[in-house]
Coordinates of C-alpha atoms and ligand atoms in Angstrom, one line a residue:
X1 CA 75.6 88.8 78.9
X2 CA 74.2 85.3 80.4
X3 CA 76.1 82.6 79.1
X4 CA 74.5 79.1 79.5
X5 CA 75.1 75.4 78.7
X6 CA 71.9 73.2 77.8
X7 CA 71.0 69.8 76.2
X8 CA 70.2 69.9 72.4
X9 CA 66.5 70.6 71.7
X10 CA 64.7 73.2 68.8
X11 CA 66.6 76.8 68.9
X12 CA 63.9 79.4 69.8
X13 CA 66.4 81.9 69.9
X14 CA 66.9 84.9 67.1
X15 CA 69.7 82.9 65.9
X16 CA 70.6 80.0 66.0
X17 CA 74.3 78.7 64.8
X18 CA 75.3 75.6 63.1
X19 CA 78.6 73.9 62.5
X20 CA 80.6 72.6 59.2
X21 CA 83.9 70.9 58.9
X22 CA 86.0 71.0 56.8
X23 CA 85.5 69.3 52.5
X24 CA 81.5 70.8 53.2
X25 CA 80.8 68.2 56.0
X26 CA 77.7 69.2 58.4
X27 CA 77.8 68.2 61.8
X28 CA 74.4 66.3 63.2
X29 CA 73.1 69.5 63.7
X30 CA 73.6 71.3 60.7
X31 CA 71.9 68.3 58.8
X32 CA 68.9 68.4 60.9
X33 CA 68.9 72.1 59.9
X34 CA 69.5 71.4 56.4
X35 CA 66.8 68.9 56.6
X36 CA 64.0 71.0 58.8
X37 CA 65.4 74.2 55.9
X38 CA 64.2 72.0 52.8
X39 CA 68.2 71.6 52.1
X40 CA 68.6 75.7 52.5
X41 CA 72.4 75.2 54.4
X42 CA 73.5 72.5 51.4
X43 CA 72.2 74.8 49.3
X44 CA 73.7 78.4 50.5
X45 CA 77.0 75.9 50.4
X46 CA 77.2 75.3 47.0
X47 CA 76.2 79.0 45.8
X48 CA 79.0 80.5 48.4
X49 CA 82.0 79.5 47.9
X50 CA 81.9 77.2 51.0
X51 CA 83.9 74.8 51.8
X52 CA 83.8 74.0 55.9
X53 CA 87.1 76.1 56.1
X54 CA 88.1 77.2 59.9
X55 CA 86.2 80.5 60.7
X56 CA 84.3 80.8 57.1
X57 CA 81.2 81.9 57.8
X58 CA 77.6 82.5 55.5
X59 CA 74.9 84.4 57.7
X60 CA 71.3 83.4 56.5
X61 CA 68.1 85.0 56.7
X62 CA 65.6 81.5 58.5
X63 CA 63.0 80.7 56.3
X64 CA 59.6 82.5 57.2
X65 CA 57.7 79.3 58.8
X66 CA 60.9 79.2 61.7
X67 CA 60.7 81.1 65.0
X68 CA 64.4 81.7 64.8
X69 CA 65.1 84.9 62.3
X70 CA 68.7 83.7 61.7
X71 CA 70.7 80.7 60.5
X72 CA 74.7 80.6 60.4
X73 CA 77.0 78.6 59.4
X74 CA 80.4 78.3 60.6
X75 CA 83.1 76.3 59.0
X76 CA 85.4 74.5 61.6
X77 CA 87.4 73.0 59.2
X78 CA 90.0 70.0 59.8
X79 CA 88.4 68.9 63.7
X80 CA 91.7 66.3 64.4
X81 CA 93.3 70.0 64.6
X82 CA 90.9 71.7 67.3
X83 CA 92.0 73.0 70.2
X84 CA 91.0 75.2 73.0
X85 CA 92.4 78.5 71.3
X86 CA 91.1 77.4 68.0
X87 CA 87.4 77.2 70.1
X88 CA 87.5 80.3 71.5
X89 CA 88.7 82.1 67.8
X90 CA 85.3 80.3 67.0
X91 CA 83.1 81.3 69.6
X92 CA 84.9 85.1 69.1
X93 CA 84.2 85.0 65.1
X94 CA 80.6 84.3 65.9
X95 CA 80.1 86.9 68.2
X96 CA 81.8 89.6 65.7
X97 CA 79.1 88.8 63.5
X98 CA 76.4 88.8 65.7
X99 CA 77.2 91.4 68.2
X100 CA 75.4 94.0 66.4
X101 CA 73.1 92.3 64.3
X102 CA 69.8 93.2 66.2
X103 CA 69.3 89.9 67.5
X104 CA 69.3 89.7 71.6
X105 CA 69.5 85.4 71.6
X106 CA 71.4 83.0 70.0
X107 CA 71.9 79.6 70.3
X108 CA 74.9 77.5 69.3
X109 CA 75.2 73.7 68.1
X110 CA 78.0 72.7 69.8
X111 CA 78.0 68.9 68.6
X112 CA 80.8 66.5 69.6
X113 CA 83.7 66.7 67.5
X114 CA 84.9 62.7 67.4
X115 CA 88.7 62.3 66.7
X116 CA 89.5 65.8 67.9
X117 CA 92.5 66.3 70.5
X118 CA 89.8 68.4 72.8
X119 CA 87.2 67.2 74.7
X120 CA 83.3 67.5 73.5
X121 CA 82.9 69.6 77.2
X122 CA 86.4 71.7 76.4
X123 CA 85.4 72.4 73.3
X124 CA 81.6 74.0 74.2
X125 CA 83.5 75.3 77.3
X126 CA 85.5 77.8 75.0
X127 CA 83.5 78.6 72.4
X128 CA 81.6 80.4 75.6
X129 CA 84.8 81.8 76.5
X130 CA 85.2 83.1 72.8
X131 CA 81.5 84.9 72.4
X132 CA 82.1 85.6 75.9
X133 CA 85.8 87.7 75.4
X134 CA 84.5 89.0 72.3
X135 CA 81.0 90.5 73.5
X136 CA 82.9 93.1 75.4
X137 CA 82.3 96.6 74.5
X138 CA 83.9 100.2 76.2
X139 CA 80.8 102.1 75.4
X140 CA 79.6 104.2 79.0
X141 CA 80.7 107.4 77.3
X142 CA 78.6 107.3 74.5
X143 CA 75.1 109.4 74.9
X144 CA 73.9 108.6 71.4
X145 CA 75.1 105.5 70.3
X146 CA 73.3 104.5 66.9
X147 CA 71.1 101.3 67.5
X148 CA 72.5 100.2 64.7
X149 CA 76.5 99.7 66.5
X150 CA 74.9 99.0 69.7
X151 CA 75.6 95.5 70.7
X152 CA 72.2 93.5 71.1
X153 CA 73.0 89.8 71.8
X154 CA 72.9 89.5 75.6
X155 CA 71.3 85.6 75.9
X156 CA 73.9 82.7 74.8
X157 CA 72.6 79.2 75.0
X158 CA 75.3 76.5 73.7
X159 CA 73.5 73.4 73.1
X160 CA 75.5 70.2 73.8
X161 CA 74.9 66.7 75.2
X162 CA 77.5 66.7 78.0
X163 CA 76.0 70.4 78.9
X164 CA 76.7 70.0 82.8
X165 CA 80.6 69.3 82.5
X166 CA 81.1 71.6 79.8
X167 CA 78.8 74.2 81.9
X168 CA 81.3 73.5 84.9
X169 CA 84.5 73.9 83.2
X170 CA 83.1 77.9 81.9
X171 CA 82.5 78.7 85.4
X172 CA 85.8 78.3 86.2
X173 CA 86.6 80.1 82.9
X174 CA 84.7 83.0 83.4
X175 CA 86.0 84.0 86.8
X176 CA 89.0 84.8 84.8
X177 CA 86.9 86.6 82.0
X178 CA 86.1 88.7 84.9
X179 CA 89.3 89.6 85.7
X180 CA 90.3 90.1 81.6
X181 CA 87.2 92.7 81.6
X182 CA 88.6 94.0 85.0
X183 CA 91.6 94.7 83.6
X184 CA 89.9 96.0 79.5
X185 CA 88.3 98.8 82.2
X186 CA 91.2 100.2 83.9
X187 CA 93.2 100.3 80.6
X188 CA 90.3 101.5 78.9
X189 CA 89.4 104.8 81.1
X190 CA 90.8 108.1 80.6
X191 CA 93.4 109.6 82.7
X192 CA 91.0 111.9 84.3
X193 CA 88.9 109.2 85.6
X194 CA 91.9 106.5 86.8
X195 CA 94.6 109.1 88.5
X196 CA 96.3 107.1 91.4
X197 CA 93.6 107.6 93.9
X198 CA 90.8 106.6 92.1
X199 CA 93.1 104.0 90.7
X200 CA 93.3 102.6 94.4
X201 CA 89.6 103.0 95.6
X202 CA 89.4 100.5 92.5
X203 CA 92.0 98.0 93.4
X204 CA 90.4 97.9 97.4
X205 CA 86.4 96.5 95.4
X206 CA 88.8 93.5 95.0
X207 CA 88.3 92.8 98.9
X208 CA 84.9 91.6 98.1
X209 CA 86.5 88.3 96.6
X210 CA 88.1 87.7 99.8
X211 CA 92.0 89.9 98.6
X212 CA 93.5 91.4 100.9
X213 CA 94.4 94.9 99.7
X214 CA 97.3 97.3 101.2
X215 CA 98.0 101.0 100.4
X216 CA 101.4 102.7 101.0
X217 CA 101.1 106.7 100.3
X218 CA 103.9 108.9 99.8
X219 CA 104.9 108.9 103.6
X220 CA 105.1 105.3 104.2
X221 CA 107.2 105.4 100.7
X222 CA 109.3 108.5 102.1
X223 CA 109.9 106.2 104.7
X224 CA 110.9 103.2 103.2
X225 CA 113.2 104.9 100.9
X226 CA 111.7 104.9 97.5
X227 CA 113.0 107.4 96.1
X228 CA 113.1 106.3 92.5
X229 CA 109.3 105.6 92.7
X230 CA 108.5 109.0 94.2
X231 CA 110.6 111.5 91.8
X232 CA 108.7 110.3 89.1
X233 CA 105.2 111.5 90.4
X234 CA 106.5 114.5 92.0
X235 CA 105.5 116.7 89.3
X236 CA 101.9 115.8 89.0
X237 CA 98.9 117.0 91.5
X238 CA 98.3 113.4 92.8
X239 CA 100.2 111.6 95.2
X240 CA 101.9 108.3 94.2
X241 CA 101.1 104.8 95.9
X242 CA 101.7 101.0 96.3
X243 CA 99.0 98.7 96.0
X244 CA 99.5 95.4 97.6
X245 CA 97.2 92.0 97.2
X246 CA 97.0 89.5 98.7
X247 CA 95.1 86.1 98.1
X248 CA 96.1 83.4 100.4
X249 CA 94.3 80.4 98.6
X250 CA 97.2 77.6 98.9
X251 CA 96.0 75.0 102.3
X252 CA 99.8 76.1 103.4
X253 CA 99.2 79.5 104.6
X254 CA 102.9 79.7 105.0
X255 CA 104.1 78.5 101.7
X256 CA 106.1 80.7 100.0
X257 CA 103.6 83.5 97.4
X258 CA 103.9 83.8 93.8
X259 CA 104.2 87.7 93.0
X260 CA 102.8 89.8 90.1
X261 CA 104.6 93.3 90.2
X262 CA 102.7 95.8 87.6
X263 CA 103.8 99.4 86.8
X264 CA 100.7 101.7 87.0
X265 CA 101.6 104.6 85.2
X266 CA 98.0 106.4 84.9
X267 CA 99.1 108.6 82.0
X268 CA 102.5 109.3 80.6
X269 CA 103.3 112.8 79.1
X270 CA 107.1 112.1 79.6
X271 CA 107.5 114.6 82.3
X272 CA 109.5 117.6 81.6
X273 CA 111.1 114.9 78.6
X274 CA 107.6 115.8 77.1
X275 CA 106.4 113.4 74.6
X276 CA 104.9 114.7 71.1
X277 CA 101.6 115.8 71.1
X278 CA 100.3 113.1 68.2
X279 CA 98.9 110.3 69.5
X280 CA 99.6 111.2 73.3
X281 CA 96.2 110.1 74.1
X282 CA 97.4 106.6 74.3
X283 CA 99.6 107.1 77.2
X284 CA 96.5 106.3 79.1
X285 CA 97.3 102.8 79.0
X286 CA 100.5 103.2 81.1
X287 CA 99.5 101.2 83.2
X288 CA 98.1 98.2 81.6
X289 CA 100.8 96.3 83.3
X290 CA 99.6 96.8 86.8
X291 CA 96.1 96.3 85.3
X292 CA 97.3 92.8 84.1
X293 CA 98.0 92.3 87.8
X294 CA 95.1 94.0 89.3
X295 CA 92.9 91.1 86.6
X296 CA 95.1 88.2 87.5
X297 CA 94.4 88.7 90.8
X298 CA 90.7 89.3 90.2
X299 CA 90.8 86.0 88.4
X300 CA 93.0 83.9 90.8
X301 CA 90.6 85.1 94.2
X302 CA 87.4 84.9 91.3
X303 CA 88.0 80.9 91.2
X304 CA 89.5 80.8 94.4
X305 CA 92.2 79.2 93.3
X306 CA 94.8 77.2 95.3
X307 CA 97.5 79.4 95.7
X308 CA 99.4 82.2 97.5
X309 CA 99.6 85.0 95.5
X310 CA 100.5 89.0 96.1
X311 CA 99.9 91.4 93.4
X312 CA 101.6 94.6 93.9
X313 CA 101.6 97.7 91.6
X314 CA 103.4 101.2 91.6
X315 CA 100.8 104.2 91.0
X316 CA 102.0 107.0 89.5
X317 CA 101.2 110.0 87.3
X318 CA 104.1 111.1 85.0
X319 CA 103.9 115.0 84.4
X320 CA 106.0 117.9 83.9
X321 CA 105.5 121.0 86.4
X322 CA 107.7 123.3 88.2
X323 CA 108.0 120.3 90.9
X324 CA 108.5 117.6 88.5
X325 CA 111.6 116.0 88.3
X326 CA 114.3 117.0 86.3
X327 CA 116.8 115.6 83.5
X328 CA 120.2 115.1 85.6
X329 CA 118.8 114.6 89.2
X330 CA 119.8 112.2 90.7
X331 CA 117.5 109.6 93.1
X332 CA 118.1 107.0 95.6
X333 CA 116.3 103.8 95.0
X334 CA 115.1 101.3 98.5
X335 CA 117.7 99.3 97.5
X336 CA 120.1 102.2 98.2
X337 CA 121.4 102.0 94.6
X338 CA 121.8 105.4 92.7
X339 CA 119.9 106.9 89.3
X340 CA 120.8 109.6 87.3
X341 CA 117.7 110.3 85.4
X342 CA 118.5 111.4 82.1
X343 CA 115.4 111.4 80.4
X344 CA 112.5 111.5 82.7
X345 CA 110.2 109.8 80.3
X346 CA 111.7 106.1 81.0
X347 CA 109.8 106.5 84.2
X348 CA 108.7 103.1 83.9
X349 CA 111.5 101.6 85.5
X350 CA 112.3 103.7 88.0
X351 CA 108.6 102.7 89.1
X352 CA 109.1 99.0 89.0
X353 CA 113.2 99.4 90.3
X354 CA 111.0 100.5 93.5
X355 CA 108.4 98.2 93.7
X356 CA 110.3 95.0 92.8
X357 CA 113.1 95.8 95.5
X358 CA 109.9 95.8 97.8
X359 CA 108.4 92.8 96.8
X360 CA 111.3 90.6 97.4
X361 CA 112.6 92.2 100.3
X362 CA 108.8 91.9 102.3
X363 CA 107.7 89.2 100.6
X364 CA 110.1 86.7 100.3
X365 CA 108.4 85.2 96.8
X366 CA 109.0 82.0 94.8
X367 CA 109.5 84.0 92.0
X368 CA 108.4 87.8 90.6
X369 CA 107.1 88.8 87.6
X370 CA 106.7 92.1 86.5
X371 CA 104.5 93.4 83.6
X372 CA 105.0 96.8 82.0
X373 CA 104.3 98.5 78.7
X374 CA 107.7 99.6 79.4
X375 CA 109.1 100.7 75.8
X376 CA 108.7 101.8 72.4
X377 CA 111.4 99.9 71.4
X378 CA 109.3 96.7 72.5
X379 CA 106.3 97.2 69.7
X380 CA 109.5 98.0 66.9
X381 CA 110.7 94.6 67.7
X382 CA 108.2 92.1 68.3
X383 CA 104.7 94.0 67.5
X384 CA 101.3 93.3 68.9
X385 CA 102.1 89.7 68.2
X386 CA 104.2 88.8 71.0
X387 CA 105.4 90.5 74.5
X388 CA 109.0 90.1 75.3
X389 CA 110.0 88.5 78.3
X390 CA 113.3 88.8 79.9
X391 CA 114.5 86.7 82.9
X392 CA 117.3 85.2 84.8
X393 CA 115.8 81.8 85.0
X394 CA 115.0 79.2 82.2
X395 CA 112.1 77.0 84.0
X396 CA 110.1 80.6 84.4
X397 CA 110.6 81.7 80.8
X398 CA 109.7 77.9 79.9
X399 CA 106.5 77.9 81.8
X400 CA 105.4 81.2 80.4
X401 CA 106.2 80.3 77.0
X402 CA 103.9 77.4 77.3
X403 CA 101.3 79.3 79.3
X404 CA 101.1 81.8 76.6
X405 CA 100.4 79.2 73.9
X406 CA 97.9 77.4 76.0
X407 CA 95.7 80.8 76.1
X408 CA 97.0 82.6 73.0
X409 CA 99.0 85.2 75.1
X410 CA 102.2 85.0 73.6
X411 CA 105.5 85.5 74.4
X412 CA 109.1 85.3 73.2
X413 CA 112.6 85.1 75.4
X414 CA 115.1 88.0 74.9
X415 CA 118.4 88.0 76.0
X416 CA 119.9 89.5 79.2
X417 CA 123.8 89.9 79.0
X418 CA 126.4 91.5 81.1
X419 CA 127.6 93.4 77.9
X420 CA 124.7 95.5 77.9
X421 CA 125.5 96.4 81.0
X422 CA 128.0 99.3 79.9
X423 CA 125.1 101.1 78.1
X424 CA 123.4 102.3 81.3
X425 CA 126.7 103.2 83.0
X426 CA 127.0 106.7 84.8
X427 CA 129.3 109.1 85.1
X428 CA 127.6 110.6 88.3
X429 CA 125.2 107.7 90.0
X430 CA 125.5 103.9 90.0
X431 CA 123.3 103.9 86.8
X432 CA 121.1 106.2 84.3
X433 CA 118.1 105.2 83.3
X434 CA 118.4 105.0 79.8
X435 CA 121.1 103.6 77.4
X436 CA 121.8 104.6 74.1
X437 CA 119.6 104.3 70.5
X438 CA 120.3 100.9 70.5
X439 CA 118.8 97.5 72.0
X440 CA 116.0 99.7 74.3
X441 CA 114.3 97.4 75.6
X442 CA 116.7 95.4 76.9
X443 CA 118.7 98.2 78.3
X444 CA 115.2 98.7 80.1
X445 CA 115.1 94.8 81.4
X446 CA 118.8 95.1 82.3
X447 CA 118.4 98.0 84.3
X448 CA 115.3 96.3 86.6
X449 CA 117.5 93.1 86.7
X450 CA 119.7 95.2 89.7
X451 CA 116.6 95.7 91.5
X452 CA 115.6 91.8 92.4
X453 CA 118.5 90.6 93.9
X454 CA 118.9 87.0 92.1
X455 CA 115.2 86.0 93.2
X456 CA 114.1 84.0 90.2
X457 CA 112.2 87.1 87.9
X458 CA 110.7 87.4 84.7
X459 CA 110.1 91.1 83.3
X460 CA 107.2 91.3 80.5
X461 CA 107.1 94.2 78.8
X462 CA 103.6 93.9 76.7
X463 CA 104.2 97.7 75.2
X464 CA 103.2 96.0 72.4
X465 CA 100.2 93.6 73.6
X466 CA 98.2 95.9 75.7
X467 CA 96.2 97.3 73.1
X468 CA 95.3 96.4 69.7
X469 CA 95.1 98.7 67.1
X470 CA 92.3 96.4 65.5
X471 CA 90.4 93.6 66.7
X472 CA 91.3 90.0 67.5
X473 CA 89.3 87.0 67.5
X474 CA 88.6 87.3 71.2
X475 CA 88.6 91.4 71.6
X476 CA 87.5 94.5 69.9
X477 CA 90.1 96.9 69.0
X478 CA 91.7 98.8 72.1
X479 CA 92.4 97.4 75.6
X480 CA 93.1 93.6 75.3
X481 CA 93.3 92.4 78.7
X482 CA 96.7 91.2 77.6
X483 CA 98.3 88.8 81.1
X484 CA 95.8 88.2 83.1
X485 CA 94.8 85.0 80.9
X486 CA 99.2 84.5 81.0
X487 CA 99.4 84.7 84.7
X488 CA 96.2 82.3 85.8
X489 CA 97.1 79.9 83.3
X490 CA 100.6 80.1 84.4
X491 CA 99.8 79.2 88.2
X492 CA 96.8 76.5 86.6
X493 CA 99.7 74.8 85.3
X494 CA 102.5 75.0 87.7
X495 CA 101.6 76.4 91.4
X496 CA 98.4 75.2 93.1
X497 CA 98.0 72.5 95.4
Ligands
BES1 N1 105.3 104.2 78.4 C1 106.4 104.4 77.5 C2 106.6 103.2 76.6 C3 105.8 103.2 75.4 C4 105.9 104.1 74.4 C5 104.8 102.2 75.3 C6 105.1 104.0 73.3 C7 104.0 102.1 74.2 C8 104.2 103.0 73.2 C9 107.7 104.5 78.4 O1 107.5 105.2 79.6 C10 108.6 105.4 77.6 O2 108.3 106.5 77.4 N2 109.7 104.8 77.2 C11 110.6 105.5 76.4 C12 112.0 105.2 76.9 C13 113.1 106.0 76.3 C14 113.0 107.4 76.8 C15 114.4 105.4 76.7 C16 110.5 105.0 74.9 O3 110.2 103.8 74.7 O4 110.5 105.9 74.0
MN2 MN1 107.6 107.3 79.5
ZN3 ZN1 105.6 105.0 80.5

């Protein structure tokens, strides 16, 4: 889809959109609409119900003597309460109604919004990232699509008078859509098409933005001592591996990297702890947190932005076979800790135990975060809503938690406490890697907690936010994109130079 910013003038698209605030209030554009319609908008106002609300929207057919074939309205409501979120909901509402509609061109009247907190160029800016999050659509399998569900819109023209500056800010913008569609992909593909080598070949098409990209197989693992990492894809056909980016954007080439540490678990029967069969399917998206990673990355290098960053995620396949590993055995992590694995279906974390050992020990980081859809327990708790983050340091969890609200990726602090400790005690190895019924996620977060040796770490487990069972303002049900918005708005706010 082409996505472009230009001065008002007549629409000649197939439809054109027109805004409303909120007590029935048309922008300029909307009354010179109104007035070109012969009063059709005041008039579809009063007969609908309409009242300017935020996101109410009436869908008219253009009167016959127009060139466009389609008028909208869409209410705003209350501007003095706009914001960026609120403008992308917008731009996202108006693409859910359009998407489909036939119509390959629409232009949108994006008029200044006076006494609103966001800019006139901020506010066109995200409406494009809304249409622009919203338009995306998972639909390469399909050999007989009806026209009808096919999406059609594919030209976006937002019409306002500061259409440079807004047009500069959504460059920036949609590096990072980019890297949220990256990351929709890799979630989005079966498990027969992403396995951990084609998982890699993937990650290495980021070197065309400039990232650095690093695989570790099985032997280099072997020889580092993962052992945690490599019992868990023993049982399958592939072979495991590291990924490691790098982006080296900061003018320090020596400062100290941020790092993004994702498990990659390409599909998750549980290993010889087999899952149920219902609804197995969706153990595709194991590995939406190293996906997360793979798009932050793809984002950060996309807008070359000023920072030092390493992304770094653990590839694995979880299956049961007469190699796999088995309830009871016992591993040795890089950080020469001990596991018993009693169930091999929390694989996750003996993934991530690996990888964020790794990361500290090589890299030396500022700080790590790691992103996992690491338990169950995590959507019983906190839903599709929010992703749970878990950290030994307060300014991290506070910078995330404003992050999150600044791109409508939220998340909310659970605790870490020595007292949970007890839960994952062994009677064999230092540790087992599960606790009991209760509090499983953050027997999950406790357990990775060993592994980063007091470098300042934040664990995301986005179980829940991954994928949505229905859609969202800004994405169609399924693969969300879920942290790569978190993480580049993260390092906007706090790490370049
Ligand atoms: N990948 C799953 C977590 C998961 C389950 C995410 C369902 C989203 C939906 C993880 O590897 C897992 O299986 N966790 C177990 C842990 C348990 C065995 C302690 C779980 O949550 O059931
Ligand atoms: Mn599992
Ligand atoms: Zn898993």
């Amino acid at each position: 889809m082409n996505i472009k910013f230009i001065k008002k003038s007549l629409p000649t698209s197939d439809a054109h959109i027109v805004f409303v605030k909120s007590d029935r209030k048309l922008s300029d554009s909307a009354k010179d609409m109104d007035d070109i319609t012969g009063g059709l908008i005041s008039r579809a106002i009063k007969i609908g119900h309409f009242e300017g609300k935020f996101g109410q929207i009436i869908n008219l057919v253009a009167p016959a003597n127009m060139t466009i074939n389609r008028l909208v309205v869409v209410g705003l409501g209350d501007v003095a309460e706009m914001d960026k979120v609120k403008a992308e909901k917008i731009g996202g509402k108006i693409m859910a109604t359009l998407i489909s509609s036939g119509d390959e061109s629409i232009s949108v009247a994006a008029d200044s919004l006076a006494k609103s907190e966001i800019s006139h160029e901020e506010f066109a800016a995200h409406l494009g990232l809304g249409l622009r999050l919203r338009r995306y659509r998972f639909d390469k399998y399909f050999t007989k699509q009806e026209e009808s569900k096919k999406p059609s819109v594919i030209y976006v023209s937002i019409m306002s008078s500061v259409a440079a500056k807004a047009q500069k800010i959504f460059d920036d913008m949609a590096a990072v859509a980019a890297g949220v569609e990256f990351a929709r992909d890799l979630v989005t593909e079966p498990g027969n098409v992403i396995y951990p080598e084609s998982y890699a070949e993937k990650i290495k098409e980021l070197s065309s933005l400039g990232i650095d990209v690093e695989i570790l197989d099985e032997d280099d693992m072997e020889e580092l001592g993962m052992g945690a990492l490599i019992g868990v894809g023993q049982g399958s056909a592939c072979e495991s591996y590291i990924v490691i980016m790098r982006w080296n954007g900061s003018k320090n080439k020596d400062e100290a990297p941020v790092a993004f540490v994702g498990k990659g678990v390409t599909f998750d029967t549980g290993g010889i702890s087999l899952k149920p069969g219902a609804g197995m399917e969706d153990m595709k998206f194991d590995m939406g947190g190293s996906a997360a990673v793979v798009g932050a990355m793809h984002a950060l290098a996309g807008r070359k932005a000023c920072v030092n960053a390493i992304g770094i995620v653990g590839i694995v396949e979880n299956m049961p076979s007469s190699t796999a590993q088995r309830p009871g055995d016992v591993v040795t992590s890089m950080s020469g800790q001990t596991i018993e694995v009693i169930n091999t279906d929390a694989e996750g974390r003996l993934v991530l135990c690996d990888a964020l050992w790794y990361t500290q020990d090589r890299f030396k980081p500022k700080f790590m975060i790691d992103l996992a859809t690491l338990t169950g327990a995590m959507m019983i708790a906190l839903g599709q809503e929010y992703a749970g983050i878990f950290s030994n340091n307060d300014t991290l969890c506070d910078y995330l938690v404003k992050a999150g609200k600044d791109v409508d990726e939220l998340v909310w602090r659970m605790p870490l406490s020595k007292g949970y400790d007890k839960l994952i005690d062994s009677k064999i190895a230092d540790m087992k890697n599960i606790g009991g019924k209760y509090a499983g996620s953050i027997t999950a977060a406790q357990f990775l907690q060993r592994f980063v040796n007091d470098v300042p770490w934040v664990h995301i487990d986005i179980a829940g936010t991954a994928w949505n069972t229905e859609a969202s303002d800004v994405a169609d049900g399924g693969a969300t994109g879920y942290g790569v918005r978190l993480l580049d708005q993260l390092v906007r706010n706090n790490y370049e130079d």
